[in-house]
mmCIF file of C-alpha atoms in Angstrom:
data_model
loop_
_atom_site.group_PDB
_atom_site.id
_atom_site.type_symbol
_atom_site.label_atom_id
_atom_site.label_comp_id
_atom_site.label_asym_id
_atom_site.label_seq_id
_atom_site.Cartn_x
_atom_site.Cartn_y
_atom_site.Cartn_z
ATOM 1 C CA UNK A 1 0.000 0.000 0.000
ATOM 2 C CA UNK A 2 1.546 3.141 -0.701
ATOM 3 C CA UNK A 3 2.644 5.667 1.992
ATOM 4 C CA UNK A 4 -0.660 8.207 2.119
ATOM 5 C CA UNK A 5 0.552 10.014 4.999
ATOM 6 C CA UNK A 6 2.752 11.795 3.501
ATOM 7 C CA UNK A 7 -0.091 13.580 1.169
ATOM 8 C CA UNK A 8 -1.125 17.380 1.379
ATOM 9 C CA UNK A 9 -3.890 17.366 4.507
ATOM 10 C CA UNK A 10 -7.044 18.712 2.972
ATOM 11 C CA UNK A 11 -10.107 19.204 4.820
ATOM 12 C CA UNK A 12 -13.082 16.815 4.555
ATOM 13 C CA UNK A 13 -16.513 17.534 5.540
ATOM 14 C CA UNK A 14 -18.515 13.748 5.624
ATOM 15 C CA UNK A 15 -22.784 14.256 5.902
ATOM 16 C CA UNK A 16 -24.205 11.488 7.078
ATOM 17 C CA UNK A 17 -27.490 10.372 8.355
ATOM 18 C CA UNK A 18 -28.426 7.885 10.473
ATOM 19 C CA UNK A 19 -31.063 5.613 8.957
ATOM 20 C CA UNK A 20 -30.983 1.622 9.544
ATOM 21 C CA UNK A 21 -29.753 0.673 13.103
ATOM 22 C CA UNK A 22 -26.586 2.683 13.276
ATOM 23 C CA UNK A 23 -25.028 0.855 9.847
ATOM 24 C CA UNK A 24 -24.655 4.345 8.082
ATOM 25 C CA UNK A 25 -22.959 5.559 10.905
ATOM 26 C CA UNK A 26 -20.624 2.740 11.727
ATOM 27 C CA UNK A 27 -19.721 3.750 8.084
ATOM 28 C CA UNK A 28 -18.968 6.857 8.284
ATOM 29 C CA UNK A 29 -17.107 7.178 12.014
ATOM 30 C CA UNK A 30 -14.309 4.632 9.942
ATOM 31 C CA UNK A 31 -14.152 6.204 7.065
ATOM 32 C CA UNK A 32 -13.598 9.375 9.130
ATOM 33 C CA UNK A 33 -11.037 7.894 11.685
ATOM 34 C CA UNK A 34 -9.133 6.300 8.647
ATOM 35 C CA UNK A 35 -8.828 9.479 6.679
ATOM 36 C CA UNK A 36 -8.004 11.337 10.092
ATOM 37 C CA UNK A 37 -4.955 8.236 10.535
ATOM 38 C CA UNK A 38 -3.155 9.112 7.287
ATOM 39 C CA UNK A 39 -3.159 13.070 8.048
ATOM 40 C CA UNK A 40 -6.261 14.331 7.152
ATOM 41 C CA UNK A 41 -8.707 17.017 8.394
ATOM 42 C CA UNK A 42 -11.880 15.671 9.324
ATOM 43 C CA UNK A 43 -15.262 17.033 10.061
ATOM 44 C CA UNK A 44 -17.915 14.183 10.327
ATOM 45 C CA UNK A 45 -21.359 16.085 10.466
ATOM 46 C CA UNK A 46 -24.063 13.517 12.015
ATOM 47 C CA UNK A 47 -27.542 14.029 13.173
ATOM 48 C CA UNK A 48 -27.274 10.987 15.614
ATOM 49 C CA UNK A 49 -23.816 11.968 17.315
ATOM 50 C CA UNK A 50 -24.614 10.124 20.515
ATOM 51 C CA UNK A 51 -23.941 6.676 19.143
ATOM 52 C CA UNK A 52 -20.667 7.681 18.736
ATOM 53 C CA UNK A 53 -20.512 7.606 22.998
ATOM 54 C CA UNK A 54 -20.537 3.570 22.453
ATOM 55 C CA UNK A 55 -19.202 3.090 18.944
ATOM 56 C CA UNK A 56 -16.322 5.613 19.245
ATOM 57 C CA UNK A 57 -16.119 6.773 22.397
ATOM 58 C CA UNK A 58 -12.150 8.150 21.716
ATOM 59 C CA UNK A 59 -13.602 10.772 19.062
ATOM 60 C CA UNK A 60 -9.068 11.289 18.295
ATOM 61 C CA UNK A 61 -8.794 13.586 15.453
ATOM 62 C CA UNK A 62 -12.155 13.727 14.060
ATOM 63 C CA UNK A 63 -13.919 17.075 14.743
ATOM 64 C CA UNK A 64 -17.868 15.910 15.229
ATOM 65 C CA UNK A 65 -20.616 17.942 14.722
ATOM 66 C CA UNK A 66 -24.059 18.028 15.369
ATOM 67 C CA UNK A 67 -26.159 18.114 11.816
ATOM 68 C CA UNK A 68 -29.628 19.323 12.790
ATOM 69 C CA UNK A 69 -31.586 19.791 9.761
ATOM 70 C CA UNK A 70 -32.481 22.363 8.754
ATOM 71 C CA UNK A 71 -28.625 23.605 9.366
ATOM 72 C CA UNK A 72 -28.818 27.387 9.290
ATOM 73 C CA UNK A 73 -26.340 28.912 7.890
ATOM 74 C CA UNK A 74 -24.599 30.302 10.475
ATOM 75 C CA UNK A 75 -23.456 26.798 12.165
ATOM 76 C CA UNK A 76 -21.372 26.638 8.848
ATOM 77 C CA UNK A 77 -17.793 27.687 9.195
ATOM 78 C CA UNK A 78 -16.647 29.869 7.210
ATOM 79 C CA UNK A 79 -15.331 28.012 4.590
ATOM 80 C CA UNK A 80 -16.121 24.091 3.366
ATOM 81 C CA UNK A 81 -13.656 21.357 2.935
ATOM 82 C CA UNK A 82 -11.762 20.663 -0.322
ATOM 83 C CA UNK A 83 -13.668 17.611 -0.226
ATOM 84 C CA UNK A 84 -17.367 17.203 0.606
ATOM 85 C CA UNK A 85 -19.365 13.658 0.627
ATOM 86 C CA UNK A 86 -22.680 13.240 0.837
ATOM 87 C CA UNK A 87 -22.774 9.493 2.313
ATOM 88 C CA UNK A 88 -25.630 7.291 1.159
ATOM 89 C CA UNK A 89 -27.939 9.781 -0.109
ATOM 90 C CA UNK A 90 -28.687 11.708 2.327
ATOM 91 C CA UNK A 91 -30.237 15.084 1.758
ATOM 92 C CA UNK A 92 -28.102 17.955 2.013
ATOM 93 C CA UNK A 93 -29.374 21.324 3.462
ATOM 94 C CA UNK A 94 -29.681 24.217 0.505
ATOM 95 C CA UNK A 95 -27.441 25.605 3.541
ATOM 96 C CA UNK A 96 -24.698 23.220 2.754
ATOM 97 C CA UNK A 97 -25.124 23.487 -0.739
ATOM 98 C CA UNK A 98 -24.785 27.140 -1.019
ATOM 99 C CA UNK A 99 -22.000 26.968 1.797
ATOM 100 C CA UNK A 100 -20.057 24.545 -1.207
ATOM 101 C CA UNK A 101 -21.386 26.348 -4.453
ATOM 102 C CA UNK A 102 -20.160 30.141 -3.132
ATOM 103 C CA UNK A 103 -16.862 28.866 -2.516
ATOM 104 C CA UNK A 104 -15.710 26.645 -4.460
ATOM 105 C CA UNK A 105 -17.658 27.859 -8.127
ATOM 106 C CA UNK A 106 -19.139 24.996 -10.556
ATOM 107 C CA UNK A 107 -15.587 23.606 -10.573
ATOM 108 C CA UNK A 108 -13.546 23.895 -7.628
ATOM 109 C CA UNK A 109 -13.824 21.357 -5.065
ATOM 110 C CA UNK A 110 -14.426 17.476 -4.837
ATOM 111 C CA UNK A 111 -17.744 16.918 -4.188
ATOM 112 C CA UNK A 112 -18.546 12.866 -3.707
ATOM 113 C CA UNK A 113 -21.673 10.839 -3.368
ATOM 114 C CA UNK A 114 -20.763 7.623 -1.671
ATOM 115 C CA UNK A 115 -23.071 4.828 -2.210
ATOM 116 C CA UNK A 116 -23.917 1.191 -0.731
ATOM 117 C CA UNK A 117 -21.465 -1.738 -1.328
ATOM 118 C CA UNK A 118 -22.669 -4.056 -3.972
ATOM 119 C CA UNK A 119 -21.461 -7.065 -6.470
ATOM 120 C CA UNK A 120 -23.872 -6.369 -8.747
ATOM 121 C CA UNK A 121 -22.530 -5.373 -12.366
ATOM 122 C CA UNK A 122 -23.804 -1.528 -12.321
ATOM 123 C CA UNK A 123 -21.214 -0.964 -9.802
ATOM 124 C CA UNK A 124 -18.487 -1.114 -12.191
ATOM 125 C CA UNK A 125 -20.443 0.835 -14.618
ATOM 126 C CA UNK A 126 -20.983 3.939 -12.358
ATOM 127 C CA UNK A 127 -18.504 4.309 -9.955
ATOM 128 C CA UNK A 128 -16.521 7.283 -10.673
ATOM 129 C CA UNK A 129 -19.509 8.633 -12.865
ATOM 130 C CA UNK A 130 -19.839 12.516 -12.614
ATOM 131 C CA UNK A 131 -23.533 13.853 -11.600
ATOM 132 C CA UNK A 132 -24.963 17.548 -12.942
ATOM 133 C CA UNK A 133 -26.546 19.182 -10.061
ATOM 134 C CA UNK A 134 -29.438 20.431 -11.626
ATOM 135 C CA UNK A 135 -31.529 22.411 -9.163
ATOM 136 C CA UNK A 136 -31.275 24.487 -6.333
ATOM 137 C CA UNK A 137 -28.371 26.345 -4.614
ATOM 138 C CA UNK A 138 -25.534 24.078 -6.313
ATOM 139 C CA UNK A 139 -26.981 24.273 -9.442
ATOM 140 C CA UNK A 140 -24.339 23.865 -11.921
ATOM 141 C CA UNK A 141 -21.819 22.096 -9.856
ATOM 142 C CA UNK A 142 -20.850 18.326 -10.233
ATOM 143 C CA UNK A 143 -20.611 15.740 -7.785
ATOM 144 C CA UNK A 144 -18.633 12.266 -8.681
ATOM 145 C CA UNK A 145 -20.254 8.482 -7.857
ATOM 146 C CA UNK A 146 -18.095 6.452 -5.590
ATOM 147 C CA UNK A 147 -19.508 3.059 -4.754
ATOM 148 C CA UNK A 148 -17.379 0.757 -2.736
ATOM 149 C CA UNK A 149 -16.991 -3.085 -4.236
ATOM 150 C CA UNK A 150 -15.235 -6.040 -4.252
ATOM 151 C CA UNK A 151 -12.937 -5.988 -7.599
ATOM 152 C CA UNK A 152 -10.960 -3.894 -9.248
ATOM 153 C CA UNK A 153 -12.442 -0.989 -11.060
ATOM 154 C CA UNK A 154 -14.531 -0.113 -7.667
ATOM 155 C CA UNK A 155 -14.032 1.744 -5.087
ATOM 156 C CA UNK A 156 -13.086 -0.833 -2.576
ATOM 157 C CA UNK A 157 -13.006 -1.410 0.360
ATOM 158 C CA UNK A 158 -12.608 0.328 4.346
ATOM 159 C CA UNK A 159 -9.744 -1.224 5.444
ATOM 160 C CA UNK A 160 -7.196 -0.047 8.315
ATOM 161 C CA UNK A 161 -3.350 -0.206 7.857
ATOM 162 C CA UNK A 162 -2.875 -2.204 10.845
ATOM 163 C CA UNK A 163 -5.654 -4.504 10.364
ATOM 164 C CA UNK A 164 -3.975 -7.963 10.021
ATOM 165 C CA UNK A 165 -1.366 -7.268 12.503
ATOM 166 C CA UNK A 166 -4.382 -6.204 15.245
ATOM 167 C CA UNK A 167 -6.059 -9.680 14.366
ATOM 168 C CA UNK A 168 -2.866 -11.824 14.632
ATOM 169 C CA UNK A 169 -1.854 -10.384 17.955
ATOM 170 C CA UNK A 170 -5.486 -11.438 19.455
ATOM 171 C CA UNK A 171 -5.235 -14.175 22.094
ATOM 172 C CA UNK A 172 -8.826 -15.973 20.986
ATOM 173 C CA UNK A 173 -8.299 -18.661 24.132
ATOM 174 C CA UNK A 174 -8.262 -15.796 26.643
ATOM 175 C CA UNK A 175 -10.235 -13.597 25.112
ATOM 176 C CA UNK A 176 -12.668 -16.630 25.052
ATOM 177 C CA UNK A 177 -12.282 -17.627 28.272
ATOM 178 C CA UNK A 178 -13.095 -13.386 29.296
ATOM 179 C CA UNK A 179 -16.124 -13.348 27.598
ATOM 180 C CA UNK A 180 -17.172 -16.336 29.385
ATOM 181 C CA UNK A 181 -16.973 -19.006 26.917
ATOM 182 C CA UNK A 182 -16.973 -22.548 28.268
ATOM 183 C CA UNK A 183 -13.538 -23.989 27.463
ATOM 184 C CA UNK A 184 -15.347 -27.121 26.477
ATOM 185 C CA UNK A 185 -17.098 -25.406 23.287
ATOM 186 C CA UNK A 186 -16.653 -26.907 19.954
ATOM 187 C CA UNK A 187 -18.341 -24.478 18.165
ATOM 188 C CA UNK A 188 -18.310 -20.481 18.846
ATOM 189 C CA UNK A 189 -21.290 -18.303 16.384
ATOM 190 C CA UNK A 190 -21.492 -14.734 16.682
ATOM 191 C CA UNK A 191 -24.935 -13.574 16.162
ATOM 192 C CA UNK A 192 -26.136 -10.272 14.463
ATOM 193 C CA UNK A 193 -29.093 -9.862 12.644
ATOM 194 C CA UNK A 194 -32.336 -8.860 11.737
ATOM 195 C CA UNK A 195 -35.158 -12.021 12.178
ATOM 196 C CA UNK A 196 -33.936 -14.603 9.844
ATOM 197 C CA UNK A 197 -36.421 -17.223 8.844
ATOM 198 C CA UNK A 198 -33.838 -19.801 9.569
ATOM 199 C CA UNK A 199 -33.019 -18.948 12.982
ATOM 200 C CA UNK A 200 -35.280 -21.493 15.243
ATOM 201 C CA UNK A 201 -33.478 -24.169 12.510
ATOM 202 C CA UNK A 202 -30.198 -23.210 14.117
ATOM 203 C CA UNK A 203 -31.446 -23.003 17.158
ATOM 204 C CA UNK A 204 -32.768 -26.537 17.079
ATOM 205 C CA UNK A 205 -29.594 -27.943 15.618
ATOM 206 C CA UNK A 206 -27.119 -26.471 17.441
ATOM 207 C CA UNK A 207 -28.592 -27.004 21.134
ATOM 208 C CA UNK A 208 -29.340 -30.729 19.871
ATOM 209 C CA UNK A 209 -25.825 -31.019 18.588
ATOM 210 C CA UNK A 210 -23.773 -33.343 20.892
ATOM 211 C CA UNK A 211 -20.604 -31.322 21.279
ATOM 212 C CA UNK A 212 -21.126 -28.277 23.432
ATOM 213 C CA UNK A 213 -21.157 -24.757 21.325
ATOM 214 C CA UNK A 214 -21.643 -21.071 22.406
ATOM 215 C CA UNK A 215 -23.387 -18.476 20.619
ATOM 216 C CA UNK A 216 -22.449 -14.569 21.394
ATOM 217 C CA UNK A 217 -25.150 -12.301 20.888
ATOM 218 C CA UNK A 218 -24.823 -8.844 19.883
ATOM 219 C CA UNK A 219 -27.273 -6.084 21.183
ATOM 220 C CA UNK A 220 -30.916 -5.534 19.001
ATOM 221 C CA UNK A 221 -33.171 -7.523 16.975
ATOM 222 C CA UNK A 222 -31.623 -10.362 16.721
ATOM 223 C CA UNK A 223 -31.100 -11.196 20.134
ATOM 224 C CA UNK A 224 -34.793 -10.229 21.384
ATOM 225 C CA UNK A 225 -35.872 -13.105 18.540
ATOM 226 C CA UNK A 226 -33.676 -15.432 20.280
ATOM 227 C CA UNK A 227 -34.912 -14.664 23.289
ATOM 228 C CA UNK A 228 -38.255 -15.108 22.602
ATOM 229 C CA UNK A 229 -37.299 -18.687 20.970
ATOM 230 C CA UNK A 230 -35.750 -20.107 23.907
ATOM 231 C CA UNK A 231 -38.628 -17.917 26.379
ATOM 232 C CA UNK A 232 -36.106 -16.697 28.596
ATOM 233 C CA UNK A 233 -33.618 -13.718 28.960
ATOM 234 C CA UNK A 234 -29.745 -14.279 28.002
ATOM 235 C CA UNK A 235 -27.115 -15.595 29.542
ATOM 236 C CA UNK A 236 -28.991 -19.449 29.051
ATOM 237 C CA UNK A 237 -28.442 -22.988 28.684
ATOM 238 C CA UNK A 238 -30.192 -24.111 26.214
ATOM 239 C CA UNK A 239 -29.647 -27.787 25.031
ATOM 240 C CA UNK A 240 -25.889 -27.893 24.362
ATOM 241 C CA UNK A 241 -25.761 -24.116 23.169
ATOM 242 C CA UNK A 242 -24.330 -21.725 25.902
ATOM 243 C CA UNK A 243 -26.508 -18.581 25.083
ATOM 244 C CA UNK A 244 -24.314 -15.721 26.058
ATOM 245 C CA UNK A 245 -25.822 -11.706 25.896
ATOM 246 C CA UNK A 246 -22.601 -9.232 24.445
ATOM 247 C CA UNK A 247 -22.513 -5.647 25.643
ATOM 248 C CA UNK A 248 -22.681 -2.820 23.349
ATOM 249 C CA UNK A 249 -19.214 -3.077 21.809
ATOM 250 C CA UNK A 250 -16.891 0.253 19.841
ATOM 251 C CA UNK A 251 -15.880 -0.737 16.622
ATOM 252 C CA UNK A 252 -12.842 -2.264 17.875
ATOM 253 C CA UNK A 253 -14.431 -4.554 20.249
ATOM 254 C CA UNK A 254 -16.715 -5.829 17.744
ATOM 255 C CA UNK A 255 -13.897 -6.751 15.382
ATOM 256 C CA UNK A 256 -12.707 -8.981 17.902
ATOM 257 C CA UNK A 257 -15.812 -10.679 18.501
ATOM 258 C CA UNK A 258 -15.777 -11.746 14.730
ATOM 259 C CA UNK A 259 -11.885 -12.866 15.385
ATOM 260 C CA UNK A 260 -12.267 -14.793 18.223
ATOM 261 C CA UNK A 261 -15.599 -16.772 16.363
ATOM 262 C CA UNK A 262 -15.905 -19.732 14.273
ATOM 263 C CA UNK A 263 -18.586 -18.822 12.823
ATOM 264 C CA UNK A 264 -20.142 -15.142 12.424
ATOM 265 C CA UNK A 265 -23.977 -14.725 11.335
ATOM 266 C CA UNK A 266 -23.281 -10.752 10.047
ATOM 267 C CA UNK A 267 -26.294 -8.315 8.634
ATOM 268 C CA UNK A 268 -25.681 -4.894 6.924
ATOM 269 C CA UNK A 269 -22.860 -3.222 5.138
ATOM 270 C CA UNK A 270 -20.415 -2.665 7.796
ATOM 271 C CA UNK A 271 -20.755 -6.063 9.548
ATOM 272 C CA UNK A 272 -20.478 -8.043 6.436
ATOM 273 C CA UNK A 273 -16.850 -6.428 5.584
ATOM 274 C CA UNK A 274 -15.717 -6.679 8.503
ATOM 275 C CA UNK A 275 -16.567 -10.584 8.557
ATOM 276 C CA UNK A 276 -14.810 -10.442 4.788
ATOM 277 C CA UNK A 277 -11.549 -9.144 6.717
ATOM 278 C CA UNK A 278 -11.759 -11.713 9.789
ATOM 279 C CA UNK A 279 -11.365 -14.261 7.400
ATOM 280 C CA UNK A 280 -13.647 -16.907 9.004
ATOM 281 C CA UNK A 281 -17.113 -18.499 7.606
ATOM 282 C CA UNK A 282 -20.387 -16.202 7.847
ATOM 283 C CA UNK A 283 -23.597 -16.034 6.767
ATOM 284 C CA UNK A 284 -25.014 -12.940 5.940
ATOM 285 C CA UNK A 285 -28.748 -11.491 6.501
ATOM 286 C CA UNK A 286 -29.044 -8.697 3.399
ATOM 287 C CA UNK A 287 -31.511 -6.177 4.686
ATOM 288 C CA UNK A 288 -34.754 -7.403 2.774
ATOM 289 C CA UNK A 289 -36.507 -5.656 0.469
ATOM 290 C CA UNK A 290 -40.737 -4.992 -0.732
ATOM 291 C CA UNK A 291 -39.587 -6.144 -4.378
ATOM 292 C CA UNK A 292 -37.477 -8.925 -3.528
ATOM 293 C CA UNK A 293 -34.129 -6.635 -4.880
ATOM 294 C CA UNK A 294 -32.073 -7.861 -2.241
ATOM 295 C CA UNK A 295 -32.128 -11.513 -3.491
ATOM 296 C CA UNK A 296 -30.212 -10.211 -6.705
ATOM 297 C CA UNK A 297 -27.841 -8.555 -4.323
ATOM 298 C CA UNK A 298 -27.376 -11.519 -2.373
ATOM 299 C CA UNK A 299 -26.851 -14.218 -5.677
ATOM 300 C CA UNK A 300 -23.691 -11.309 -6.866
ATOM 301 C CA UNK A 301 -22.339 -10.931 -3.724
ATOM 302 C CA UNK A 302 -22.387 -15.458 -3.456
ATOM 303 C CA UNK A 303 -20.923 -15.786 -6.867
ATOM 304 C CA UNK A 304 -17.651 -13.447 -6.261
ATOM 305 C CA UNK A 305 -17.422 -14.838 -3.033
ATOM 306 C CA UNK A 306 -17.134 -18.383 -4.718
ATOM 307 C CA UNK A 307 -19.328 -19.602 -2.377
ATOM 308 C CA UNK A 308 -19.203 -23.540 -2.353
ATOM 309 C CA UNK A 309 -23.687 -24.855 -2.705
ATOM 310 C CA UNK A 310 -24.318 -25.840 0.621
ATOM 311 C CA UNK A 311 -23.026 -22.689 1.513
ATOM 312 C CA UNK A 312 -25.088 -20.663 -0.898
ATOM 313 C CA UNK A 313 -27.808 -22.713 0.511
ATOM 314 C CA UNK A 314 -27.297 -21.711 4.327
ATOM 315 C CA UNK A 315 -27.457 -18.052 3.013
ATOM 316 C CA UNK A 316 -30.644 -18.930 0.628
ATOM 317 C CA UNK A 317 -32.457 -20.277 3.917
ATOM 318 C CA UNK A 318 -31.294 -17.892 6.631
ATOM 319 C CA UNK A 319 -32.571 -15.312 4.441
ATOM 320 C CA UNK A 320 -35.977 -17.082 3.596
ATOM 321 C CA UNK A 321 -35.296 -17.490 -0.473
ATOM 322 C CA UNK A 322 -36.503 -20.466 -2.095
ATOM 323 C CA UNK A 323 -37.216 -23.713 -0.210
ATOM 324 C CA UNK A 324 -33.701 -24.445 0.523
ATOM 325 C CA UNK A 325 -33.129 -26.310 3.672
ATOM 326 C CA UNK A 326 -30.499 -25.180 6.581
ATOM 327 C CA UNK A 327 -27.139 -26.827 6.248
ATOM 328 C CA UNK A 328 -25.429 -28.268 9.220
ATOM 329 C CA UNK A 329 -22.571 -25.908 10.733
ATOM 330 C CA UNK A 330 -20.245 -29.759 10.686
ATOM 331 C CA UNK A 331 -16.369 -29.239 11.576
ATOM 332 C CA UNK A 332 -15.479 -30.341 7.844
ATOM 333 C CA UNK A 333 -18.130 -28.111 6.510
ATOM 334 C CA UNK A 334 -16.773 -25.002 7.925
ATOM 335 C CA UNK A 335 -13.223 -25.896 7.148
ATOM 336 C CA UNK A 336 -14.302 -25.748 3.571
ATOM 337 C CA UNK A 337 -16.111 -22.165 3.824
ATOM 338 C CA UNK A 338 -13.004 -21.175 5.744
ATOM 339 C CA UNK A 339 -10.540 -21.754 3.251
ATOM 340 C CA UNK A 340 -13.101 -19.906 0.461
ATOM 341 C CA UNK A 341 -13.652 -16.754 3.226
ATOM 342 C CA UNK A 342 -9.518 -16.818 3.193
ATOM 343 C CA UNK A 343 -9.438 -16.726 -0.474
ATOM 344 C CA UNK A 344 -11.828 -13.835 -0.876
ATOM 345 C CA UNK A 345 -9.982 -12.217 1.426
ATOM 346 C CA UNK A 346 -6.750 -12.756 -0.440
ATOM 347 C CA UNK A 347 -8.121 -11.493 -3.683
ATOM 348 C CA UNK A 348 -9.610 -8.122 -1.553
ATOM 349 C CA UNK A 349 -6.357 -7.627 0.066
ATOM 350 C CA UNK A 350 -4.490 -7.244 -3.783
ATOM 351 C CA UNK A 351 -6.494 -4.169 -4.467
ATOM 352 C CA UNK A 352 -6.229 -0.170 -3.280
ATOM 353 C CA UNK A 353 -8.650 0.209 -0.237
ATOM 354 C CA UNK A 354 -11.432 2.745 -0.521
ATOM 355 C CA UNK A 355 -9.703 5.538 1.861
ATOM 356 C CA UNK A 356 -6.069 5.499 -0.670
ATOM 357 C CA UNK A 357 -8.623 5.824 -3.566
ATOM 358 C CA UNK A 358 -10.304 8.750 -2.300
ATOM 359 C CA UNK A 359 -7.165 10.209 -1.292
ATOM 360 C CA UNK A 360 -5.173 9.465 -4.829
ATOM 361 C CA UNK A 361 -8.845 11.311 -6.062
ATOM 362 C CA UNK A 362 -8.564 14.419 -3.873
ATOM 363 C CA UNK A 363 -4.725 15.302 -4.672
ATOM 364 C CA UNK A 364 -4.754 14.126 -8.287
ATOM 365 C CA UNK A 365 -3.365 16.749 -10.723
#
């Protein structure tokens, strides 16, 4: 990777909103601390900044601020970044968008939509597209397309320097044995996600299953469905499955969750990279959709991950497509999607992460 840090430091301004269960947000706060890491100015703009007291809660060198829309003008300092993105669609204030267009002109500035992460061919067709702003106070200026991906010709990937070094140096046996894992489990899952169809199914296997396993259960929907499945409050016993409740973890802590698993059931953006960088089998819940988009979504992502049947099939049942029964989570069977999750990860880890592409964009020419 080359040496970013030595790059002019402009000043970013990142707009972000906080829509789906703090995902957009989880988004943003790296893609802010990142930038901030290789020398950069940062000002992430948020209109949820109190989930950065759990998620963050060592703010470093990004400057937060409060976006309450409508922002008047006069929260604005006095002059805007060199680089503005507007994260995931969200709707910019005619504020902001005078703030930009009186500054920097119709062609001064970089001015960058991020969008979602997808495998889907239209990705390679549009990132890096440039946008007219037709209408209102930035009429006349441009903004460019970015949308993160998994090959070359995409934007990538978030991805820290020290990543793999962070991983290797974690001690999974005692951070096991912290968390409370029995030292007798054969089988550690991570759970985060929505309701999955599938879950009672995995439920049912796992606590019938004659080696002992543990499950650790991240904070929100998923866990009050498993609750409600097993009609009791975690920590349980149920069957052989030790049933353990996680706190809400920072970023960093839920990394090592997904490190210290065999197994990670992931939903949403954020939580399915990170899975791609722990390197260990998942299964992910895609955030489901009225016109049954998100099975598309799901079939791209499974074909450039490789993905072996039986483990396109656990994905097709946890997320309720087709009639596809629930594979077995068997030793040999996750040494298999192991080896494929390593060899994604390999191919991912050949190509320019999203923050030295944005960079290599802002101080081009």
């Amino acid at each position: 990777m080359p040496d970013t840090t030595a790059l002019p430091a402009l000043q970013w301004d990142i707009f972000c909103t906080v829509i789906d269960n703090y995902g957009d947000a989880g988004v943003c706060w790296r893609l802010a601390s990142q930038l901030a890491s290789r020398g950069q100015r940062v000002r992430l703009w948020i209109d949820q900044p109190q989930v950065l007291a759990w998620m963050a809660p060592a703010p470093g060198d990004v400057e937060v601020r409060h976006w309450a829309s409508p922002l008047p003008a006069a929260a604005l300092p006095a002059t805007p970044g060199d680089v503005l993105i507007e994260a995931f669609g969200c709707q910019l204030d005619d504020s902001v968008q005078a703030w930009w267009a009186q500054h920097h002109g119709t062609d001064g500035g970089l001015w960058l939509n991020l969008e979602y992460l997808s495998a889907e061919d239209y990705v390679l067709r549009c990132h890096g597209l440039q946008s007219p702003v037709m209408s209102g106070p930035a009429a006349g200026c441009s903004k460019r397309f970015v949308y993160p991906g998994l090959v070359p010709g995409t934007g990538g990937l978030l991805r820290e320097t020290d990543l793999l070094q962070r991983q290797q140096a974690l001690d999974r046996a005692g951070w096991r044995q912290r968390m409370g894992v029995a030292a007798d489990s054969q089988l550690v899952l991570s759970l985060f996600c929505y309701e999955p169809p599938a879950l009672a199914t995995l439920l049912q296997q796992l606590s019938a299953d004659a080696a002992p396993g543990s499950w650790l259960v991240f904070q929100g929907r998923g866990r009050v469905l498993l609750e409600q499945l097993v009609g009791h409050s975690l920590p349980v016993q149920h069957g052989n499955s030790q049933l353990l409740p996680l706190p809400w973890l920072d970023q960093a802590g839920f990394d090592e969750v997904l490190w210290a698993s065999d197994f990670n059931a992931m939903r949403g953006e954020d939580s399915l990279v990170r899975a791609l960088w722990a390197g260990q089998p998942f299964v992910w819940h895609i955030y489901p959709q009225d016109d049954d988009a998100h099975h598309a979504k799901l079939d791209a992502f499974l074909d450039w991950l490789q993905a072996p049947d039986d483990w396109r099939a656990f994905h097709h049942a946890w997320n309720g497509i087709g009639d596809a029964a629930l594979p077995a989570l068997t030793p040999a069977r996750l040494a298999r999607w192991r080896a494929c999750a390593l060899e994604a990860r390999a191919r991912l880890l050949a190509q320019a992460d999203l923050v030295s592409q944005l960079l290599a964009l802002a101080t081009a020419g």
